Amino acid sequence: MQVSSLLQQLDPSHLTAPHRSLPRAVHCWREEQLTNQLQVPVLKSRDTEAKEKGGLLCDLVSEQDNHQLNSRSPVHVWGDFVDCMESERSQRMGNACIPLKRIAYFLCLLSALLLTEGKKPAKPKCPAVCTCTKDNALCENARSIPRTVPPDVISLSFVRSGFTEISEGSFLFTPSLQLLSLANNNLQTLPKDIFKGLDSLTNVDLRGNSFNCDCKLKWLVEWLGHTNATVEDIYCEGPPEYKKRKINSLSSKDFDCIITEFAKSQDLPYQSLSIDTFSYMNDEYVVIAQPFTGKCIFLEWDHVEKTFRNYDNITGTSTVVCKPIVIETQLYVIVAQLFGGSHIYKRDSFANKFIKIQDIEILKIRKPNDIETFKIENNWYFVVADSSKAGFTTIYKWNGNGFYSHQSLHAWYRDTDVEYLEIARTPQALRTPHLILSSSSQRPVIYQWNKATQLFINQTDIPNMEDVYAVKHFSVKGDVYICLTRFIGDSKVMKWGGSSFQDIQRMPSRGSMVFQPLQINNYQYAILGSDYSFTQVYNWDVEKAKFVKFQELNVQAPRSFTHVSINKRNFLFASSFKGNTQIYKHVIVDLSA
């Protein structure tokens, strides 16, 4: 009921009550809450008041008695009539109480209505560039989406506007939209989830724009695939490979929006050669061979600082390889040294330190250069590639108490690297263990495991590949590949064809001593180091079935690259013979996010 109609219902005769002027205020309380302090008016319907035991107590304050706010003359309001309570003040007022019956009732009601009407928010006005009706808004020559469009509109159109972009959340305040036209503008992209919250949307017109169909627009392709709204055909203006293609016909598979990179994470202030990672007692560790300090440095992951920190070390002389091997629950470390002989250490969990348990025969291992560990038929082995003129590349086998010499391979060949891998001689045959020895005096030699004799036998070599420093293998979709490192000439990628390795790719590699393949999640990389230029990181292209250039890293004289995975984080350790050891973090970036 409007305030004016309420005032019209007042009896004019009440305004001329004898001996009293019109009250200036009417204060109402519930009887059971009556106190000496002024309360906020409480309004009840007639039916409700008639059912309750108490009524509304109204203090009628006349103009003359306005200074006596604490002297209340209570009036009981019961539906349509008023009773004055017997009190000294009510006796003084005499018959003035009865004429104020309707004034008290309507002024209490008026007070409540004014409070309610004051809280109603003002409705947004139609923007100056738009013409609005009850349900529609038509905007012309707008330079952006106005935020003051009435929220009740169900149709919103922009004509001759020409804006090139739309801000995020532009339609948050028009949730009732059913028809939206952004046609014939210069839009090249749309912010992700621009239509989020528009659940009533039935028609969207995006024709006549210059959309660039890159990763930023991938979300629109996905949205078109599941929305119930009708969207007229729209087309790509770029990039060139998508020009004039219908966006409605594209799928999310047409967008390659996930990229990766190796970002610098940490520097270790020392030079290094080999780097290996291992799991022990449910934790991940890294061991680094330091040639100049002669130490094997063990690192562990600091879960608080999110960095690698020192855990322990083994001190030696001219250490070139620190190779961990965990047999059952016991950790052993083979420490290869250029001087002072090579040794095997055991981790003593009670003393919490490494203890030397065995020396490696110095007559066979004179100048170790690489160590490889492997397991065949539940037996553990390791092989040491010896690069001296008088040494022997030798295989050692675990016998339950220690490692003993199992087999010596060819002597006098100055082997620089040994690689263990499993390949099949025919497509139907099972894969069998093999060793590939790299040497500075001959082509790489392939040895095959003989199950009957429990020995490796010389099988063949890799033709036309002299001066190979190292060979490392990887697999893609069941096929076996190898990366061959050459210091002078081209390094190569070769594929196993069933009886021999076949050349599939060459990489210029002047001054290279490491060409390391490694897999991180579903990404296959190959990293080619150089003593004279930047390290080249390659990524495997599945469609081309070869490596493509991916990233450059600045590592001085790299000697090894190792993938370390800890707490769902992936790191690349890069050893350096002349500079600091570097740690990179493998980062995955979604360009469509």
mmCIF file of N, CA and C in Angstrom, residues 53 65 73 107 170 183 196 215 263 286 289-291 358 409 425 439 460 462 468 482 514 521:
data_model
loop_
_atom_site.group_PDB
_atom_site.id
_atom_site.type_symbol
_atom_site.label_atom_id
_atom_site.label_comp_id
_atom_site.label_asym_id
_atom_site.label_seq_id
_atom_site.Cartn_x
_atom_site.Cartn_y
_atom_site.Cartn_z
ATOM 1 N N LYS A 53 -0.985 -12.446 23.405
ATOM 2 C CA LYS A 53 -1.454 -11.919 24.692
ATOM 3 C C LYS A 53 -1.121 -10.450 24.844
ATOM 4 N N ASP A 65 5.085 17.498 25.272
ATOM 5 C CA ASP A 65 5.737 16.506 26.129
ATOM 6 C C ASP A 65 6.957 15.893 25.465
ATOM 7 N N SER A 73 3.269 7.026 28.097
ATOM 8 C CA SER A 73 1.833 6.817 28.286
ATOM 9 C C SER A 73 1.423 5.690 27.364
ATOM 10 N N LEU A 107 0.943 5.529 11.518
ATOM 11 C CA LEU A 107 2.313 6.029 11.590
ATOM 12 C C LEU A 107 3.303 4.912 11.846
ATOM 13 N N SER A 170 32.327 -9.871 -19.454
ATOM 14 C CA SER A 170 31.502 -8.791 -20.004
ATOM 15 C C SER A 170 30.008 -9.046 -19.862
ATOM 16 N N ALA A 183 28.041 -9.978 -34.269
ATOM 17 C CA ALA A 183 28.371 -10.131 -35.682
ATOM 18 C C ALA A 183 28.960 -8.859 -36.265
ATOM 19 N N LYS A 196 30.170 -18.161 -19.962
ATOM 20 C CA LYS A 196 29.899 -18.900 -18.723
ATOM 21 C C LYS A 196 28.813 -18.184 -17.910
ATOM 22 N N CYS A 215 45.736 -21.148 -30.129
ATOM 23 C CA CYS A 215 45.426 -21.818 -28.867
ATOM 24 C C CYS A 215 44.467 -21.014 -27.990
ATOM 25 N N ALA A 263 63.619 -24.906 -17.412
ATOM 26 C CA ALA A 263 63.864 -23.614 -16.774
ATOM 27 C C ALA A 263 64.910 -23.782 -15.675
ATOM 28 N N VAL A 286 70.245 -38.278 -5.292
ATOM 29 C CA VAL A 286 71.104 -38.017 -6.442
ATOM 30 C C VAL A 286 72.545 -38.121 -5.970
ATOM 31 N N ALA A 289 79.539 -37.351 -9.120
ATOM 32 C CA ALA A 289 80.987 -37.582 -9.058
ATOM 33 C C ALA A 289 81.719 -36.281 -9.329
ATOM 34 N N GLN A 290 82.562 -35.874 -8.356
ATOM 35 C CA GLN A 290 83.356 -34.655 -8.476
ATOM 36 C C GLN A 290 84.826 -35.033 -8.712
ATOM 37 N N PRO A 291 85.331 -34.811 -9.917
ATOM 38 C CA PRO A 291 86.695 -35.276 -10.227
ATOM 39 C C PRO A 291 87.792 -34.509 -9.500
ATOM 40 N N GLN A 358 84.885 -53.462 -0.297
ATOM 41 C CA GLN A 358 85.574 -54.245 -1.326
ATOM 42 C C GLN A 358 86.383 -53.337 -2.237
ATOM 43 N N LEU A 409 85.786 -58.734 -21.069
ATOM 44 C CA LEU A 409 85.555 -58.584 -22.499
ATOM 45 C C LEU A 409 86.870 -58.218 -23.180
ATOM 46 N N ARG A 425 66.307 -60.287 -32.067
ATOM 47 C CA ARG A 425 66.978 -60.537 -33.339
ATOM 48 C C ARG A 425 65.992 -60.695 -34.492
ATOM 49 N N SER A 439 84.482 -47.427 -28.313
ATOM 50 C CA SER A 439 85.933 -47.397 -28.165
ATOM 51 C C SER A 439 86.527 -46.368 -29.104
ATOM 52 N N THR A 460 78.461 -58.577 -33.383
ATOM 53 C CA THR A 460 78.686 -57.759 -34.569
ATOM 54 C C THR A 460 79.140 -56.376 -34.128
ATOM 55 N N ILE A 462 78.828 -51.876 -35.324
ATOM 56 C CA ILE A 462 77.996 -50.907 -36.033
ATOM 57 C C ILE A 462 78.845 -50.310 -37.147
ATOM 58 N N VAL A 468 83.395 -43.270 -32.116
ATOM 59 C CA VAL A 468 82.203 -43.026 -31.307
ATOM 60 C C VAL A 468 82.611 -43.025 -29.839
ATOM 61 N N ILE A 482 69.217 -45.817 -30.856
ATOM 62 C CA ILE A 482 70.432 -45.455 -30.126
ATOM 63 C C ILE A 482 70.916 -44.082 -30.584
ATOM 64 N N VAL A 514 78.680 -36.041 -25.122
ATOM 65 C CA VAL A 514 77.462 -36.630 -24.570
ATOM 66 C C VAL A 514 76.298 -36.342 -25.504
ATOM 67 N N ASN A 521 57.816 -38.052 -18.555
ATOM 68 C CA ASN A 521 56.392 -38.283 -18.813
ATOM 69 C C ASN A 521 56.232 -38.845 -20.225
#
